[in-house]
Short mmCIF file of C-alpha atoms in Angstrom, two decimals:
data_model
loop_
_atom_site.label_atom_id
_atom_site.label_comp_id
_atom_site.label_asym_id
_atom_site.label_seq_id
_atom_site.Cartn_x
_atom_site.Cartn_y
_atom_site.Cartn_z
CA MET A 21 279.85 153.01 303.00
CA ASN A 22 279.33 149.85 300.94
CA THR A 23 276.10 147.83 300.81
CA LYS A 24 277.34 145.08 303.13
CA HIS A 25 278.25 147.60 305.83
CA LYS A 26 274.86 149.29 305.43
CA ILE A 27 273.08 145.97 305.90
CA ASN A 28 275.17 145.12 308.97
CA LEU A 29 274.55 148.56 310.46
CA SER A 30 270.82 148.20 309.80
CA ASN A 31 270.77 144.81 311.57
CA TRP A 32 272.63 146.21 314.56
CA MET A 33 270.22 149.14 314.75
CA ILE A 34 267.31 146.68 314.83
CA TYR A 35 268.95 144.73 317.66
CA ILE A 36 269.70 147.89 319.64
CA GLY A 37 266.17 149.21 319.10
CA MET A 38 264.55 145.96 320.23
CA VAL A 39 266.76 145.61 323.29
CA GLY A 40 266.17 149.29 324.17
CA ILE A 41 262.38 148.90 323.94
CA PHE A 42 262.54 145.75 326.04
CA LEU A 43 264.69 147.33 328.76
CA VAL A 44 262.58 150.50 329.00
CA PHE A 45 259.36 148.55 329.30
CA ALA A 46 260.90 146.10 331.78
CA ILE A 47 262.02 149.01 333.99
CA VAL A 48 258.55 150.58 333.89
CA CYS A 49 256.83 147.27 334.68
CA SER A 50 259.20 146.42 337.52
CA ALA A 51 258.59 149.87 339.02
CA MET A 52 254.80 149.57 338.80
CA GLY A 53 254.44 145.84 339.43
CA LYS A 54 256.42 144.37 342.33
CA ASN A 55 256.19 140.80 341.02
CA PHE A 56 257.37 141.53 337.50
CA LEU A 57 261.01 140.53 338.04
CA ASN A 58 260.05 137.52 340.13
CA LEU A 59 261.72 134.35 338.76
CA ASN A 60 258.38 132.55 338.42
CA ASN A 61 256.95 135.46 336.44
CA ILE A 62 259.98 135.58 334.15
CA MET A 63 259.59 131.86 333.45
CA ASN A 64 255.88 132.47 332.81
CA ILE A 65 256.76 135.16 330.26
CA ILE A 66 259.16 132.78 328.51
CA ASN A 67 256.50 130.05 328.46
CA GLN A 68 253.95 132.44 326.98
CA ALA A 69 256.44 133.69 324.42
CA SER A 70 257.41 130.18 323.32
CA ILE A 71 253.99 129.43 321.81
CA ASN A 72 253.85 132.68 319.85
CA ALA A 73 257.49 132.26 318.84
CA ILE A 74 256.74 128.86 317.29
CA ILE A 75 253.77 130.25 315.33
CA ALA A 76 255.88 133.23 314.29
CA ILE A 77 258.43 130.98 312.56
CA GLY A 78 255.85 129.98 309.97
CA ALA A 79 254.41 133.49 309.78
CA SER A 80 257.90 134.90 309.15
CA LEU A 81 258.62 132.41 306.35
CA VAL A 82 255.37 133.35 304.61
CA ILE A 83 256.01 137.08 305.04
CA LEU A 84 259.54 136.69 303.65
CA THR A 85 258.01 135.43 300.38
CA GLY A 86 255.72 138.47 300.28
CA GLY A 87 252.63 136.60 301.56
CA ILE A 88 250.64 136.49 304.75
CA ASP A 89 248.92 133.73 306.75
CA LEU A 90 245.92 134.76 308.83
CA SER A 91 244.76 131.20 309.49
CA VAL A 92 247.37 130.19 312.10
CA GLY A 93 245.31 131.23 315.13
CA SER A 94 242.36 129.15 313.93
CA VAL A 95 244.69 126.20 313.34
CA VAL A 96 245.78 126.46 316.99
CA GLY A 97 242.15 126.36 318.15
CA PHE A 98 241.17 123.51 315.83
CA VAL A 99 244.19 121.39 316.78
CA GLY A 100 243.45 121.83 320.48
CA ILE A 101 239.90 120.51 320.10
CA PHE A 102 240.95 117.75 317.69
CA LEU A 103 243.78 116.60 319.96
CA ALA A 104 241.64 116.67 323.11
CA MET A 105 238.85 114.66 321.50
CA ASN A 106 241.24 112.02 320.16
CA LEU A 107 242.95 111.68 323.54
CA LYS A 108 239.59 111.41 325.26
CA ALA A 109 238.64 108.65 322.82
CA GLY A 110 241.68 106.64 323.93
CA MET A 111 244.16 107.40 321.16
CA SER A 112 247.84 107.32 322.13
CA ILE A 113 249.50 110.69 322.66
CA PRO A 114 252.17 110.29 319.91
CA LEU A 115 249.59 109.24 317.30
CA ALA A 116 247.20 112.04 318.30
CA ILE A 117 249.97 114.63 318.01
CA LEU A 118 251.02 113.20 314.62
CA LEU A 119 247.46 113.51 313.30
CA CYS A 120 247.35 117.11 314.50
CA LEU A 121 250.54 117.93 312.63
CA ILE A 122 249.10 116.31 309.51
CA CYS A 123 246.01 118.51 309.88
CA GLY A 124 248.23 121.59 310.08
CA VAL A 125 250.16 120.50 306.99
CA ALA A 126 246.90 119.87 305.10
CA ILE A 127 245.55 123.35 305.94
CA GLY A 128 248.85 124.94 304.92
CA LEU A 129 248.85 122.93 301.68
CA PHE A 130 245.31 124.12 300.92
CA ASN A 131 246.36 127.74 301.50
CA GLY A 132 249.55 127.39 299.47
CA ILE A 133 247.86 125.80 296.45
CA LEU A 134 245.16 128.48 296.35
CA VAL A 135 247.71 131.29 296.63
CA SER A 136 250.34 129.89 294.25
CA TYR A 137 248.37 127.93 291.68
CA GLY A 138 244.92 129.45 292.12
CA LYS A 139 246.29 133.01 292.11
CA VAL A 140 243.94 133.96 294.96
CA PRO A 141 245.48 136.79 297.03
CA ALA A 142 247.09 135.46 300.22
CA PHE A 143 245.09 137.84 302.39
CA ILE A 144 241.76 136.59 300.99
CA THR A 145 242.79 132.93 300.97
CA THR A 146 243.99 132.82 304.55
CA LEU A 147 241.17 135.05 305.79
CA GLY A 148 238.72 132.55 304.35
CA SER A 149 240.55 129.55 305.76
CA MET A 150 240.77 131.33 309.12
CA GLN A 151 236.98 131.48 309.23
CA ALA A 152 236.50 127.96 307.84
CA VAL A 153 238.95 126.30 310.24
CA ARG A 154 237.50 128.20 313.21
CA GLY A 155 234.08 126.94 312.12
CA LEU A 156 235.38 123.37 311.97
CA ALA A 157 236.67 123.74 315.52
CA GLN A 158 233.11 124.67 316.56
CA ILE A 159 231.49 121.90 314.50
CA ILE A 160 233.51 118.86 315.58
CA ASN A 161 232.33 119.15 319.18
CA GLY A 162 229.21 121.27 318.83
CA GLY A 163 231.00 124.42 319.96
CA GLN A 164 231.70 122.91 323.37
CA ALA A 165 235.01 122.91 325.22
CA VAL A 166 236.72 119.58 325.87
CA SER A 167 238.20 118.33 329.12
CA GLY A 168 238.59 114.99 330.86
CA PHE A 169 241.36 113.69 328.60
CA PRO A 170 244.57 112.07 329.96
CA LEU A 171 246.65 114.70 331.73
CA GLU A 172 249.89 113.07 330.59
CA ILE A 173 249.72 115.40 327.57
CA GLY A 174 250.82 118.10 330.02
CA ALA A 175 254.37 116.76 329.80
CA VAL A 176 254.68 118.44 326.39
CA MET A 177 254.77 121.87 328.06
CA LYS A 178 254.90 121.44 331.83
CA THR A 179 258.28 119.69 331.94
CA ARG A 180 261.02 121.94 333.34
CA PHE A 181 264.78 121.53 333.20
CA PHE A 182 266.52 121.80 336.56
CA GLY A 183 263.04 122.45 337.94
CA VAL A 184 263.08 126.00 336.54
CA VAL A 185 263.55 126.34 332.76
CA PRO A 186 260.36 125.53 330.76
CA ILE A 187 260.68 122.94 328.00
CA GLY A 188 259.16 125.50 325.62
CA VAL A 189 262.60 127.14 325.57
CA LEU A 190 264.03 123.93 324.08
CA TYR A 191 261.38 123.83 321.33
CA VAL A 192 262.09 127.44 320.41
CA ALA A 193 265.86 126.95 320.47
CA VAL A 194 265.75 123.82 318.29
CA PHE A 195 263.22 125.05 315.71
CA TYR A 196 264.76 128.49 315.37
CA THR A 197 268.27 127.10 315.06
CA VAL A 198 267.20 124.67 312.34
CA MET A 199 265.21 127.25 310.38
CA VAL A 200 267.88 129.96 310.69
CA LEU A 201 270.46 127.50 309.32
CA ILE A 202 268.11 126.55 306.48
CA LEU A 203 267.45 130.18 305.57
CA SER A 204 271.13 131.09 305.75
CA TYR A 205 272.88 128.11 304.16
CA THR A 206 270.51 126.27 301.81
CA LYS A 207 269.12 126.91 298.34
CA PHE A 208 265.62 126.69 299.78
CA GLY A 209 266.35 129.55 302.18
CA ARG A 210 267.99 131.74 299.55
CA ARG A 211 265.06 131.14 297.22
CA ILE A 212 262.58 132.28 299.87
CA TYR A 213 264.41 135.62 300.06
CA ALA A 214 264.66 135.81 296.28
CA ILE A 215 260.91 135.32 295.83
CA GLY A 216 260.13 137.94 298.44
CA GLY A 217 262.54 140.37 296.81
CA ASN A 218 261.21 139.93 293.28
CA ALA A 219 259.06 136.91 292.42
CA HIS A 220 259.16 137.63 288.67
CA ALA A 221 262.94 137.83 288.59
CA ALA A 222 263.16 134.67 290.71
CA ARG A 223 260.93 132.88 288.22
CA LEU A 224 263.09 134.01 285.28
CA SER A 225 266.20 132.75 287.09
CA GLY A 226 264.74 129.24 287.17
CA ILE A 227 263.37 129.13 290.72
CA LYS A 228 260.20 127.06 291.09
CA VAL A 229 258.34 129.92 292.74
CA LYS A 230 255.03 128.11 293.17
CA ARG A 231 256.63 125.13 294.92
CA ILE A 232 258.51 127.34 297.34
CA GLU A 233 255.38 129.36 298.11
CA VAL A 234 253.38 126.20 298.80
CA SER A 235 256.21 124.91 301.01
CA VAL A 236 256.22 127.97 303.28
CA TYR A 237 252.46 127.78 303.80
CA VAL A 238 252.79 124.07 304.62
CA LEU A 239 255.49 124.90 307.17
CA SER A 240 253.33 127.68 308.60
CA GLY A 241 250.44 125.23 309.08
CA ALA A 242 252.75 122.66 310.70
CA PHE A 243 254.24 125.14 313.17
CA ALA A 244 250.78 126.46 314.05
CA ALA A 245 249.59 122.90 314.66
CA PHE A 246 252.51 122.21 316.99
CA ALA A 247 251.74 125.45 318.82
CA GLY A 248 248.17 124.15 319.25
CA VAL A 249 249.57 121.02 320.90
CA MET A 250 251.72 123.21 323.15
CA LEU A 251 248.75 125.35 324.17
CA LEU A 252 246.57 122.37 325.06
CA SER A 253 249.42 120.86 327.06
CA ARG A 254 249.84 124.12 328.95
CA LEU A 255 246.16 124.72 329.70
CA LEU A 256 244.97 121.08 329.90
CA TYR A 257 241.69 122.38 328.52
CA ALA A 258 240.52 122.75 324.91
CA ASP A 259 238.25 125.53 323.76
CA PRO A 260 237.22 126.14 320.12
CA SER A 261 237.91 129.85 320.57
CA ALA A 262 241.53 129.19 321.64
CA GLY A 263 244.15 130.86 319.49
CA ASN A 264 241.95 133.86 318.75
CA SER A 265 244.13 136.76 317.51
CA TYR A 266 247.27 134.60 317.66
CA GLU A 267 247.81 135.36 313.97
CA MET A 268 248.17 139.04 314.84
CA ASP A 269 250.63 138.27 317.62
CA ALA A 270 252.74 136.14 315.27
CA ILE A 271 252.78 138.81 312.58
CA ALA A 272 253.59 141.45 315.20
CA ALA A 273 256.51 139.36 316.51
CA ALA A 274 257.88 139.05 312.97
CA VAL A 275 257.49 142.77 312.19
CA ILE A 276 258.91 143.91 315.54
CA GLY A 277 261.83 141.58 314.83
CA GLY A 278 262.52 143.39 311.56
CA ILE A 279 260.89 141.07 308.99
CA SER A 280 259.75 143.35 306.16
CA MET A 281 256.05 143.11 305.29
CA SER A 282 257.08 143.69 301.67
CA GLY A 283 258.99 140.40 301.72
CA GLY A 284 262.58 139.45 301.02
CA LYS A 285 264.17 141.22 304.00
CA GLY A 286 264.70 140.38 307.65
CA ARG A 287 266.28 137.83 309.96
CA LEU A 288 264.29 134.99 311.47
CA ALA A 289 266.50 135.05 314.58
CA ASN A 290 265.09 138.49 315.44
CA THR A 291 261.53 137.17 315.43
CA VAL A 292 261.98 135.30 318.71
CA VAL A 293 263.07 138.59 320.31
CA GLY A 294 259.89 140.17 318.95
CA ALA A 295 257.85 137.36 320.53
CA ILE A 296 259.54 137.92 323.90
CA ILE A 297 258.89 141.66 323.70
CA LEU A 298 255.19 141.03 323.00
CA ALA A 299 254.89 138.49 325.83
CA THR A 300 256.63 140.93 328.19
CA LEU A 301 254.28 143.70 327.09
CA THR A 302 251.20 141.56 327.73
CA ASN A 303 252.46 140.26 331.04
CA GLY A 304 253.50 143.71 332.24
CA LEU A 305 250.13 145.22 331.37
CA GLN A 306 248.39 142.40 333.25
CA ILE A 307 250.56 142.96 336.33
CA MET A 308 249.73 146.67 336.19
CA ASN A 309 246.02 145.68 336.07
CA VAL A 310 245.47 147.35 332.70
CA ALA A 311 242.05 146.33 331.33
CA THR A 312 242.04 143.75 328.52
CA TYR A 313 240.55 146.10 325.94
CA TYR A 314 243.31 148.64 326.61
CA GLN A 315 245.87 145.85 326.18
CA THR A 316 244.40 145.14 322.74
CA VAL A 317 244.65 148.82 321.78
CA ILE A 318 248.27 149.02 322.94
CA THR A 319 249.25 145.84 321.10
CA GLY A 320 247.62 147.18 317.94
CA LEU A 321 249.52 150.45 318.22
CA VAL A 322 252.78 148.54 318.68
CA ILE A 323 252.11 146.69 315.40
CA ILE A 324 251.33 149.96 313.57
CA ILE A 325 254.49 151.62 314.91
CA ALA A 326 256.61 148.59 313.93
CA VAL A 327 255.23 148.55 310.37
CA PHE A 328 255.65 152.33 310.08
CA ALA A 329 259.28 152.07 311.23
CA ASP A 330 259.85 149.26 308.73
CA LYS A 331 258.47 151.37 305.87
CA GLN A 332 260.59 154.35 306.88
CA LYS A 333 263.68 152.15 306.91
CA GLU A 334 262.86 150.87 303.41
CA ARG A 335 262.29 154.40 302.15
CA LYS A 336 265.69 155.56 303.42
CA ALA A 337 267.36 152.55 301.84
CA GLU A 338 265.98 153.41 298.39
#
């Protein structure tokens, strides 16, 4: 069997595995929770998944280069507070959202420069910025939640097509389509895979490795910032602790979707399936009245199993 056929078979196995996991869990949840297959609950799952799916785009891009971004959850929390305070102060919604996206880009730029030019390990860099940005979210409003801003911001997430389909589906469809096309058909996309596969070889081939690395962290910050806008629009309430552990959910969605933690391998299109599986898992556990701390344990085990399976797949391919 040639290499191309092996790759195609591997991709199909990932798809089959993900769909199988999803169907088994859906059957169990529907059997134990009568409201699981209710249309409103399904739309709720999709809405929940859309926020993580958006964050996971940036997380996947970073992982594909062999890096990691632990700051995205803190960016979500910071953006929510920042957006709510600006709206409460009378700023227009488009301008407030634009400033939030700029904040996300700035945080991503900071991370990317430290990792690429400062040679600080990505784990340490983004762990530090995770703490720093979370602290900023506490500082800018004294650690207090924000409410009382114009509720028109709710249109960003509460709009539904045909009265049923959440607008979050449109965001996911558009962003994933654009990024999948970029990764598949542009030099930028091919270079991301090349850097993740072998950064030294990519550098010798003339690829501006540092620029690409900075770019993916900038994109990760931007997507996290937009997810922060989505979350505020959905909840209509800003809390500095919002987005806590979202970085783990985004990484889990990427890994479950087959993105290799070693970098250079995986399909972004699979990540959205990983996000849906995670949202279904969380929702199903809630319907079955599983305690929150058990949910955390189960989610953690899912991540470990996904990474273990990824490593086994890489070992067989060698």
